Structure formats: C-alpha cells, structure tokens
GROMACS .gro file of C-alpha atoms in nm:
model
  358
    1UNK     CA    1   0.000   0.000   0.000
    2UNK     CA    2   0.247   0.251   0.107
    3UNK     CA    3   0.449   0.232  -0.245
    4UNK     CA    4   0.074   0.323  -0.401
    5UNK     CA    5   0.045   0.628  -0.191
    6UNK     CA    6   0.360   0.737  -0.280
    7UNK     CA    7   0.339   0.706  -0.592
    8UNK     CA    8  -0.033   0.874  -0.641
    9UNK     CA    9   0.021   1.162  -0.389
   10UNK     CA   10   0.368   1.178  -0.251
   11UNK     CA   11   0.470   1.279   0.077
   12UNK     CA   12   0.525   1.505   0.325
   13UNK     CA   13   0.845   1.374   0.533
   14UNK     CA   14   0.748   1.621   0.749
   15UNK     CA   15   0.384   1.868   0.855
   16UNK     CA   16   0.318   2.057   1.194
   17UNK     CA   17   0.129   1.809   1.439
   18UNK     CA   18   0.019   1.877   1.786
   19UNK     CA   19  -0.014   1.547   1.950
   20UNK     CA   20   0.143   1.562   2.291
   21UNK     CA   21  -0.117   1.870   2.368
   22UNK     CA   22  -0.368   1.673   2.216
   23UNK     CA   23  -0.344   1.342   2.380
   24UNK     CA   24  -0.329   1.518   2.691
   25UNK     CA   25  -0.634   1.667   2.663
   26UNK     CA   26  -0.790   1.341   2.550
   27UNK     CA   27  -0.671   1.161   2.825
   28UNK     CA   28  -0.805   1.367   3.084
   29UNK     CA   29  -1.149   1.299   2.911
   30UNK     CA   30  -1.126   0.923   2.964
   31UNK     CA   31  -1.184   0.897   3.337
   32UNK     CA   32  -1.555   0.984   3.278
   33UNK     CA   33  -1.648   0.704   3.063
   34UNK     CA   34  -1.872   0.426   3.253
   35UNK     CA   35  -1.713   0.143   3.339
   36UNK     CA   36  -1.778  -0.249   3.349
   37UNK     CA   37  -1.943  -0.236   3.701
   38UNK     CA   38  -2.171   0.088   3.549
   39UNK     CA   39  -2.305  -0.104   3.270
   40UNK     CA   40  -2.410  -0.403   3.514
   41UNK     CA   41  -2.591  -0.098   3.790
   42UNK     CA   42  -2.752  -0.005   3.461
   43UNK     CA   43  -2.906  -0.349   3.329
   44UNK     CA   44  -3.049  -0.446   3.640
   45UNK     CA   45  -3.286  -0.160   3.665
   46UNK     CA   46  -3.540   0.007   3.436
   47UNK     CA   47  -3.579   0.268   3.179
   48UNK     CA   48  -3.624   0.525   3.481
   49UNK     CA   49  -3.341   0.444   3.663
   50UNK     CA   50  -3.122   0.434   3.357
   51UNK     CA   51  -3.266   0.827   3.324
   52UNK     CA   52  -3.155   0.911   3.689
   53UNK     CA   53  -2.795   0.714   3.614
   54UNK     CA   54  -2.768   0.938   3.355
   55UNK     CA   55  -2.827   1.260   3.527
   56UNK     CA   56  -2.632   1.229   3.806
   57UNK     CA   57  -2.322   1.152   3.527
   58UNK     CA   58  -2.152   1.290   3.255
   59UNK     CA   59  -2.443   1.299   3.027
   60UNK     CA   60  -2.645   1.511   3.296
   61UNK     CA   61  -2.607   1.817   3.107
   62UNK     CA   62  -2.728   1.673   2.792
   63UNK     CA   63  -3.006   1.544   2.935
   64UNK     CA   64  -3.141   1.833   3.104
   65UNK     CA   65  -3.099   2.005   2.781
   66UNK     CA   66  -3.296   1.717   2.619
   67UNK     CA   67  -3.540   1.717   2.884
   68UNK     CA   68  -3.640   2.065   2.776
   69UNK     CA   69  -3.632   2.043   2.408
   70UNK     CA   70  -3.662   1.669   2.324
   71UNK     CA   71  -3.974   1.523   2.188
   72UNK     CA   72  -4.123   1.230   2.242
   73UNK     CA   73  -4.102   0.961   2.586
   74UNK     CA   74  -3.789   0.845   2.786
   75UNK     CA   75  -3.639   0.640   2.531
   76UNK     CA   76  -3.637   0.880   2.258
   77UNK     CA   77  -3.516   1.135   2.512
   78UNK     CA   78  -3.196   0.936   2.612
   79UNK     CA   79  -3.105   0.842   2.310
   80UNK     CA   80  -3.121   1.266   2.189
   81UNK     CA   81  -2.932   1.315   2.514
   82UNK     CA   82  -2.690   1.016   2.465
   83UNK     CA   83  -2.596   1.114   2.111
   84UNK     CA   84  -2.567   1.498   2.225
   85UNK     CA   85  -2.296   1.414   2.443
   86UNK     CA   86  -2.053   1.191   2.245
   87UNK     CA   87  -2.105   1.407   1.944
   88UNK     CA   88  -1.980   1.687   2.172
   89UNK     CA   89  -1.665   1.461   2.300
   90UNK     CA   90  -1.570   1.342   1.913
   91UNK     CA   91  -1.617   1.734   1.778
   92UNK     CA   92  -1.403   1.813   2.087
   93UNK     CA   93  -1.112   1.584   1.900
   94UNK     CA   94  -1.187   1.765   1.578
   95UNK     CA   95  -1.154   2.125   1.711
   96UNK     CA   96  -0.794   2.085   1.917
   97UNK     CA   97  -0.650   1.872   1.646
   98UNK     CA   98  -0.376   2.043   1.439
   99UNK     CA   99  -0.171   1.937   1.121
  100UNK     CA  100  -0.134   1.623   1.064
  101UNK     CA  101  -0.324   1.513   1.365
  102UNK     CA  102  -0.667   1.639   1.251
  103UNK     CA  103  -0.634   1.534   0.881
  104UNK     CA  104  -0.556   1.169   0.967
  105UNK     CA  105  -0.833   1.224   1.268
  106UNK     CA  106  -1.043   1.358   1.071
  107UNK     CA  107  -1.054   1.038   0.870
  108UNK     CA  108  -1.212   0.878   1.140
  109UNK     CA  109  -1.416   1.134   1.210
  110UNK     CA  110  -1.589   1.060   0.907
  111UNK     CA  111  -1.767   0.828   1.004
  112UNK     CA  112  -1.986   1.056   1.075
  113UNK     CA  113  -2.072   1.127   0.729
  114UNK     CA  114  -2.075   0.809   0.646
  115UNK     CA  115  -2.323   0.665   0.881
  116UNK     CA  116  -2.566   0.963   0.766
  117UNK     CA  117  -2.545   0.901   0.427
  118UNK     CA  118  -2.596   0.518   0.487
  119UNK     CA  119  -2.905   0.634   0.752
  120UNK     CA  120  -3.054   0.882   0.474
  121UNK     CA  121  -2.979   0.596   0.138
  122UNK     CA  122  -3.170   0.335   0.353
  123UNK     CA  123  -3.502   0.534   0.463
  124UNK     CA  124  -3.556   0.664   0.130
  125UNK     CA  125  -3.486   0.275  -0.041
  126UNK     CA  126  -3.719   0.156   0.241
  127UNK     CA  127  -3.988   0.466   0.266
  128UNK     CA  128  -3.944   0.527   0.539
  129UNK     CA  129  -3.785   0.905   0.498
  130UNK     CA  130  -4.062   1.044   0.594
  131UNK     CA  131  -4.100   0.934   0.951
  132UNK     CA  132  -3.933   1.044   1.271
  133UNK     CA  133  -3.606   1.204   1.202
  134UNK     CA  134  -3.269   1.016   1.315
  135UNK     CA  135  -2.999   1.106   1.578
  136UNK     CA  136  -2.764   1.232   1.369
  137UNK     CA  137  -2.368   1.118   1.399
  138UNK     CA  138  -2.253   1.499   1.442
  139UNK     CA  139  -1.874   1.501   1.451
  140UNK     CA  140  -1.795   1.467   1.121
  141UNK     CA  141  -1.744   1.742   0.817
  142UNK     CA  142  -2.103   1.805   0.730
  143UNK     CA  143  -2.330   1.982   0.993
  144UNK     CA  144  -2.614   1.823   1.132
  145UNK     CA  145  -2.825   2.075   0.992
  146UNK     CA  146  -2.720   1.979   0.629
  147UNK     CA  147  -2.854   1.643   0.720
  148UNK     CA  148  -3.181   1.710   0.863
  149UNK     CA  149  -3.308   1.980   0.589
  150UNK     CA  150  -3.165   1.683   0.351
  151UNK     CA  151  -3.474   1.473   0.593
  152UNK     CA  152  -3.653   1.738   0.596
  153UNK     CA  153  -3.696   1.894   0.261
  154UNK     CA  154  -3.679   1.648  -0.041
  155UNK     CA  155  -3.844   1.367  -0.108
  156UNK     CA  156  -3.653   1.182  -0.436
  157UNK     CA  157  -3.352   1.069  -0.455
  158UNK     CA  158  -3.297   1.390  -0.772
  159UNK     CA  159  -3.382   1.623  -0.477
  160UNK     CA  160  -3.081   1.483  -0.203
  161UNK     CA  161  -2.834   1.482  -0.527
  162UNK     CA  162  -2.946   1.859  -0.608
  163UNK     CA  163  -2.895   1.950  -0.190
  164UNK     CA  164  -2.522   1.787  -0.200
  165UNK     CA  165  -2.418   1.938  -0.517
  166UNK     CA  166  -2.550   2.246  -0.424
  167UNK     CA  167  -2.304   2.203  -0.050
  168UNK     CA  168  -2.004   2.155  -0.322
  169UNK     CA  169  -1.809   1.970  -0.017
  170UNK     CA  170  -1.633   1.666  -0.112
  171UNK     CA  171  -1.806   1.395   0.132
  172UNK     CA  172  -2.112   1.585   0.010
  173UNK     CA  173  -2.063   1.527  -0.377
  174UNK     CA  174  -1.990   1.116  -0.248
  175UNK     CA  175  -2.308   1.126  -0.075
  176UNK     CA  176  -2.406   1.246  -0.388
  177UNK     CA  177  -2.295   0.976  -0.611
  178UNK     CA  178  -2.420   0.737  -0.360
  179UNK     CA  179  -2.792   0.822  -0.457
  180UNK     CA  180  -2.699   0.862  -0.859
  181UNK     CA  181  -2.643   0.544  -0.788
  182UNK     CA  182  -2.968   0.438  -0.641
  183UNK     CA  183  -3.181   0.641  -0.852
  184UNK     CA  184  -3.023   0.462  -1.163
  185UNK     CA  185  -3.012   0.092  -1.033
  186UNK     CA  186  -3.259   0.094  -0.717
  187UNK     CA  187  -3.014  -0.161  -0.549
  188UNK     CA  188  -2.930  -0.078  -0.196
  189UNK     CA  189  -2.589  -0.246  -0.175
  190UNK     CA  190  -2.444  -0.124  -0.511
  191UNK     CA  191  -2.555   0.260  -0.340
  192UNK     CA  192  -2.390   0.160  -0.051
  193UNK     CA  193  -2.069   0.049  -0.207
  194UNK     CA  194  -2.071   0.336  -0.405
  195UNK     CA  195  -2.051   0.591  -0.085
  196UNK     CA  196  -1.795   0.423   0.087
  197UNK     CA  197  -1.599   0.364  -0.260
  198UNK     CA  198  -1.592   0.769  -0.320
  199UNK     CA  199  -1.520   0.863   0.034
  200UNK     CA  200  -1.221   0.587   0.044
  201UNK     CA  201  -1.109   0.799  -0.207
  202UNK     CA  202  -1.076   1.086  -0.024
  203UNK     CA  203  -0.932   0.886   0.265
  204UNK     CA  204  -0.670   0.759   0.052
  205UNK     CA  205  -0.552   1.144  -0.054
  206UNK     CA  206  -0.560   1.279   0.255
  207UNK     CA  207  -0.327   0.973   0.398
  208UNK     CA  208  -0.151   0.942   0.159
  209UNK     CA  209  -0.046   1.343   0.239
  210UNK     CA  210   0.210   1.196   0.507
  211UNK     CA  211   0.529   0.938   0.561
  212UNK     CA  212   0.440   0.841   0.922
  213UNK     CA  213   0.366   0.575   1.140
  214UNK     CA  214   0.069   0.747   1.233
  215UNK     CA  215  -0.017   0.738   0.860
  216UNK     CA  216   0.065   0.417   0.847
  217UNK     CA  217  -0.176   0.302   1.091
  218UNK     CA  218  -0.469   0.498   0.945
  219UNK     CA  219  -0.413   0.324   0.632
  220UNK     CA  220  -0.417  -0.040   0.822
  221UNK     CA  221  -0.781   0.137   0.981
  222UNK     CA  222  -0.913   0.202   0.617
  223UNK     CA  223  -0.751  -0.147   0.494
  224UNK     CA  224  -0.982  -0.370   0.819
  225UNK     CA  225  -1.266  -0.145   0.707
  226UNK     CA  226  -1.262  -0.259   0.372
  227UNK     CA  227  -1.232  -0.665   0.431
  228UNK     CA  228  -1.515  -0.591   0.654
  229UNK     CA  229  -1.701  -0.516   0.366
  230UNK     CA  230  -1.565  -0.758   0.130
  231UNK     CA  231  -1.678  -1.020   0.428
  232UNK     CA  232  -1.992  -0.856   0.464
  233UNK     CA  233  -2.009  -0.891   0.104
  234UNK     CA  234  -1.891  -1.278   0.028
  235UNK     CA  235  -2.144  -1.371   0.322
  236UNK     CA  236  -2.443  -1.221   0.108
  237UNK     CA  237  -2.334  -1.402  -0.149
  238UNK     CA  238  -2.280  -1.767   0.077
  239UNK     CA  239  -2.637  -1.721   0.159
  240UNK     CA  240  -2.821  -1.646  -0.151
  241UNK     CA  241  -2.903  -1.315  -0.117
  242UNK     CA  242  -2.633  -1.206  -0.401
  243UNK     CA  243  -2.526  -1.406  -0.714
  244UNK     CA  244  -2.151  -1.491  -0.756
  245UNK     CA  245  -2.102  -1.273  -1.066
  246UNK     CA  246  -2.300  -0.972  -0.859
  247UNK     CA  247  -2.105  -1.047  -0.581
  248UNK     CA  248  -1.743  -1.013  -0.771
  249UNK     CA  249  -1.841  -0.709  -0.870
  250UNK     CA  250  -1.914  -0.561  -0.503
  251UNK     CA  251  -1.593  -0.650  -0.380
  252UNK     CA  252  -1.323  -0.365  -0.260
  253UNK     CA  253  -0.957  -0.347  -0.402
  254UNK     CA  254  -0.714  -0.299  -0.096
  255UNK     CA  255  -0.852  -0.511   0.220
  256UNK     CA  256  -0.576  -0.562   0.511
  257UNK     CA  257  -0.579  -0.939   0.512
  258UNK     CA  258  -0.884  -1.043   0.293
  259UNK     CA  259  -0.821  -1.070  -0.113
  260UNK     CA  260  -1.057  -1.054  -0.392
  261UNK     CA  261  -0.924  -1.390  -0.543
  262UNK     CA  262  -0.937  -1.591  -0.225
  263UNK     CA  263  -1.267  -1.475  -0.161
  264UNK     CA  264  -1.417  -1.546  -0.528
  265UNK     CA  265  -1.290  -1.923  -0.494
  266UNK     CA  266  -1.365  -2.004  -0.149
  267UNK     CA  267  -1.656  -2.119   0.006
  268UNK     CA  268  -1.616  -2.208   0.361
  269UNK     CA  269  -1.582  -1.931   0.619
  270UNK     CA  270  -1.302  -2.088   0.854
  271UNK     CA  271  -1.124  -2.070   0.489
  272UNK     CA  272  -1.174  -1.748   0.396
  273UNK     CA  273  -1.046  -1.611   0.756
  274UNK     CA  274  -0.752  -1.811   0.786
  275UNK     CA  275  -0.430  -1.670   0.907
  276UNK     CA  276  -0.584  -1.322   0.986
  277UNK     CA  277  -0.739  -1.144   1.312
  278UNK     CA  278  -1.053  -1.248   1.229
  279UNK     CA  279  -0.995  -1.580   1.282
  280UNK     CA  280  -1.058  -1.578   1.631
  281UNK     CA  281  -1.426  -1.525   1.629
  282UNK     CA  282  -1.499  -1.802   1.404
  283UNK     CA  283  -1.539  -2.079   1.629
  284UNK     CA  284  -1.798  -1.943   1.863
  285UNK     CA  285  -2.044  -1.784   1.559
  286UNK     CA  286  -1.964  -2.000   1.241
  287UNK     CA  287  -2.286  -2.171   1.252
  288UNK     CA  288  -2.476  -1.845   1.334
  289UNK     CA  289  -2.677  -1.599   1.090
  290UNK     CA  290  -2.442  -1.344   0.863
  291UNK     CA  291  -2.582  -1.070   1.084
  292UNK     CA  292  -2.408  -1.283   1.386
  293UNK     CA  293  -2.080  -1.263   1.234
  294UNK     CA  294  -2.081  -0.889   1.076
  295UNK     CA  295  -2.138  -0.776   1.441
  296UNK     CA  296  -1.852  -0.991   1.544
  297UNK     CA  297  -1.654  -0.829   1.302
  298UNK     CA  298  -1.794  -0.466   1.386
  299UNK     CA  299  -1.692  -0.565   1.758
  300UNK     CA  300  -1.334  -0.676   1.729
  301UNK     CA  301  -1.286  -0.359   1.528
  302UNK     CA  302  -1.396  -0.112   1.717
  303UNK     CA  303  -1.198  -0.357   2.030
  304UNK     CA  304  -0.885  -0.288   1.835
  305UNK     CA  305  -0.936   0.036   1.790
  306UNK     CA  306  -1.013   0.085   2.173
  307UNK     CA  307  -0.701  -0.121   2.268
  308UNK     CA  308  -0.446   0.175   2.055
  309UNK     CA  309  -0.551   0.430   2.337
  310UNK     CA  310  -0.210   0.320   2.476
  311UNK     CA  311  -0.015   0.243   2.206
  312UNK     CA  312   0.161   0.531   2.122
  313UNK     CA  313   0.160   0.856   2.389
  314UNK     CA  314   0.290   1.053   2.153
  315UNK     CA  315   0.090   0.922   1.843
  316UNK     CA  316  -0.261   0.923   1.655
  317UNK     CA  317  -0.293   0.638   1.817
  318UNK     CA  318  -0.415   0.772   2.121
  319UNK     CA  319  -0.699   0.978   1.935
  320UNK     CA  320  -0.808   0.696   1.756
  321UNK     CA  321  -0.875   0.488   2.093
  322UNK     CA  322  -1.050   0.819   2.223
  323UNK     CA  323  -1.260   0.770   1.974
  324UNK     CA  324  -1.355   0.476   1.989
  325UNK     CA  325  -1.394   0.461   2.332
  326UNK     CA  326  -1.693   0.737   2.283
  327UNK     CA  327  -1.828   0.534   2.000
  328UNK     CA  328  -1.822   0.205   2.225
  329UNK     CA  329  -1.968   0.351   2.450
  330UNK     CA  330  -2.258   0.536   2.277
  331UNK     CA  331  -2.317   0.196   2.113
  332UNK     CA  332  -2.382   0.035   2.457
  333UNK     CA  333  -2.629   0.318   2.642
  334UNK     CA  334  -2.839   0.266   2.318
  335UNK     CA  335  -2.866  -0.094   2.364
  336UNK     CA  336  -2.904  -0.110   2.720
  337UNK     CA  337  -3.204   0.206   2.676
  338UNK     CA  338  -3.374   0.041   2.408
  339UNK     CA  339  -3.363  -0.337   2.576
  340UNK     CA  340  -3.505  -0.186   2.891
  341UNK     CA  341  -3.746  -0.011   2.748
  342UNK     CA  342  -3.838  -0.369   2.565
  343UNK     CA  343  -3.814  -0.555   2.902
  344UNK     CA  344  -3.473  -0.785   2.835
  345UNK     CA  345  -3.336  -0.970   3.063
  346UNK     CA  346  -2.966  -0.816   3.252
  347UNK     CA  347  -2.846  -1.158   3.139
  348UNK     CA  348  -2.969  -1.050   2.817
  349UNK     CA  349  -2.862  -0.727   2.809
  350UNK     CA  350  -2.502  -0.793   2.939
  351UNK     CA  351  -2.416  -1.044   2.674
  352UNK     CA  352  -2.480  -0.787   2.403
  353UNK     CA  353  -2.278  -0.520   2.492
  354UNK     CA  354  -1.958  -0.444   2.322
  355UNK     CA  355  -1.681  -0.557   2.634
  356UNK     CA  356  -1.448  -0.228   2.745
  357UNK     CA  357  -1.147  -0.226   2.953
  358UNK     CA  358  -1.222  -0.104   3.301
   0.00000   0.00000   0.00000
C-alpha cells in the first residue's frame, strides 16, 4: 500500500502536528467514561433508573438540555441526550487537532458522514424518509443541519443529489454519487458500495499526504474497514441473497488481510479467515446468521481500535482509541435504553454489549 500512496500523492516527510497537547487533553477525558461495574448498575434496573444514572453523570447536562427540548417519551429522550454528548466529546477531538493530527483524525471522524449518508440511502430505499427524524452522527465534516433539511426537505432521490451538489463539499458530492447510484439501479448495496468507494477515495488522498507511522496506521484502519465489507459482502453471497457474478463485482480493491481472489474461490468461512485477526471469532459464531458474524466483526474492530488508546503517547494512536472509546460507549447506552425499554433480561442485556477495559 504505502508504495501506491507514494506514488499517487507523494509525501510530506514532514507537517506541523500537535499530538502531545492533544493526547493530553484526551486523556483527561477518559476517566468519565462508565465502566464495566456501570453497565451491570444499569441493566439491572429500568428505563427510569437508567434516566436518573444518567443525570447524576456525565451525560447530565445533555439530558437536562434534552429534557427541555426533546420530543417524544424516555427512550427517545436518552437516546437525543446520549448522542448529544458523544457528538460533543468526538467534535471536541476535531476542534484541538492540528496538522497532521486532525487530517488523519479527521478520517475517522468521518464516520460521521458516512453513517448519515448510509441512515438517509436506507429510509428513502425503504420509505421510510418520511418518519421520525434520526440522531444524527454529528462530529464529522457536514453539519447536522445539512442532514436534517436533507430529511426534511426532499423527497426523491434527484432532490438529495441537487442539496449535495449544491453544499459543493467533497463527502457531500460522495453522498451524492451514492444516490446517482440508487436512482439509476434501485439496489441498496451497489448505493452503498458506491458511498464508501468515493469517500475511500478521499481517505486515501488525505493519507496518503504523510510518511508516518501514524499514517501508516490509518491506512491499516481504512484497509480492516474494507475486508469488513468484502466479508460482509462474500457472506451475502454464501447465503443467496447475491449471485456470484454480482457479488465479484461488489468486492473492494485494498482489504488488510482479505483478497478478492481468495474470496471469489472459497466457500467455507473458517477458509476465507484463515491466518488473519478475524480468525478468532470463528469458532464461537460460524454456525450463526451473517448478521451474527458482521457484528462480530464490527466488535473486534472497534476492540482494536479501543485497545491503541495506549499504544503510542505521543501518536494518533491515542486519538483513535478516544474515539472509539466514545463510539463504544454510545453503542452500549443505546442498547441497554432500548432493551429496557423492551423488558430484556440483565443476562440479556449484558451479553450484548460491546466488552471495554475497566
């Protein structure tokens, strides 16, 4: 990969970077986030006390604030105030970045973008755009008031093309492509490759900017994200729900550990992971649904991530466990709200959540 890069974009031996301020600032962030012991308090009571938790924590601000301008019952309320606060923490990243820090950060950050256009490409393939509008990922490039008059004010797929063109930003005009996409095919997964395929491409340019180990390790991020959607891909295909030939053409060019040709002549998932990371979740989900084994995947990902908040003090590294500490962490409050609110089990609820280092 790196001799790509270098040849596309060359490099900057050197750029202005601010990480030892940064990291510091992150860290002293960290000691906030709920731990193990938290999440089990949490699980064993109900939607109310999961409201009072919340108050008398981190997230208390945001949930006063949500308490006066949030619609709807408890559930929808903690989840406003929930997403309020980690989109504050992530945009907190974003804003005392510098250099070379917030470019490769910012990366991540898009996520953001991502997950929006994904949430906005789904409701209107499903109808369901015109219902109750989404929390919003808010930490990326694109405001979340370009996404909600995007919810709020078109209806085909012509109008959201018009509303990102008319933005002119880069992860807008992917977004845009994304629903060119669906308008001219009506298929889902080609729209979805299609967004992640045009903002890779911006990912690639702006790593590709530096000659560092931190830019290094944000291209091994990009290069898991993509076998995760080759896998996510090839297991479509195992079980019917895409042909072979359809499936081929889905595939991504550049995956960390998972090729195009092993994956278009294998047919047995043990196979397909062998001698990679991935490997190690096999055994306990092989025989489960695809959905089973894309969280798995999802879960050891974002674990990895997690785990670099001490690789390097001095590093990226340290911003990209921030943030997916945040993320983690959002991801479990949601589960645990809405599983209350359904009345699971705390066995239940405990062996969902995404596992975090106390």
């Amino acid at each position: 990969m790196q001799h790509r890069l270098t040849k596309f974009f060359g490099k900057q031996s050197f750029s202005h970077e601010n990480y030892g301020y940064l990291n510091a600032c992150l860290r002293g962030r960290t000691s906030r986030l709920f731990k193990t012991e938290d999440y089990s308090i949490i699980a064993r009571g109900t939607l109310q006390s999961l409201e009072q938790f919340l108050l008398e924590s981190h997230y208390g601000e945001s949930l006063r604030l949500k308490l006066v301008t949030s619609r709807g019952g408890p559930l929808r309320r903690i989840e406003a105030a929930i997403a309020h606060e980690v989109n504050l923490q992530l945009r907190f990243v974003q804003e005392k970045a510098e250099g070379e820090a917030k470019e490769l950060l910012g990366v991540v950050l898009a996520r953001s973008d991502l997950m929006n256009g994904r949430i906005l490409l789904r409701a209107l393939h499903t109808g369901s755009k015109n219902g109750e509008e989404p929390q919003w990922h808010n930490y990326g490039n694109l405001t979340e008031g370009f996404y909600s008059d995007l919810w709020k004010n078109t209806k085909t797929a012509t109008d959201i093309i018009e509303g990102c063109r008319a933005l002119g930003h880069p992860y807008a005009l992917a977004i845009a492509a994304s629903f060119a996409e669906l308008d001219q095919s009506g298929n889902l997964v080609r729209a979805e490759r299609m967004l992640l395929l045009s903002m890779l491409d911006l990912f690639w340019k702006k790593v590709g900017q530096f000659d560092s180990g931190n830019s290094r390790l944000l291209q091994e991020y990009l290069e898991r994200s993509i076998d995760m959607w080759n896998l996510g891909i090839w297991l479509r295909q195992r079980y019917g729900q895409v042909s072979t030939v359809e499936a081929t053409k889905m595939y991504l060019q550049n995956g960390r550990w998972i090729f195009i040709e092993k994956l278009s002549k294998t047919t047995i998932l043990s196979e397909v992971v062998q001698g990679t990371p991935w490997q190690g979740i096999i055994k306990p989900i092989e025989n489960n649904k695809p959905q089973e084994f894309q969280r798995a995947l999802f879960v050891q990902f974002m674990k990895w991530q997690s785990d670099l908040f001490r690789a390097d003090p001095l590093g990226v590294a340290v911003g990209l466990g921030f943030i997916a500490k945040y993320l983690i962490e959002w991801q479990n409050l949601s589960l645990l709200a809405v599983g209350l609110s359904l009345g699971l089990s705390e066995k239940e609820l405990e062996s969902r959540l995404i596992p975090i280092h106390s």
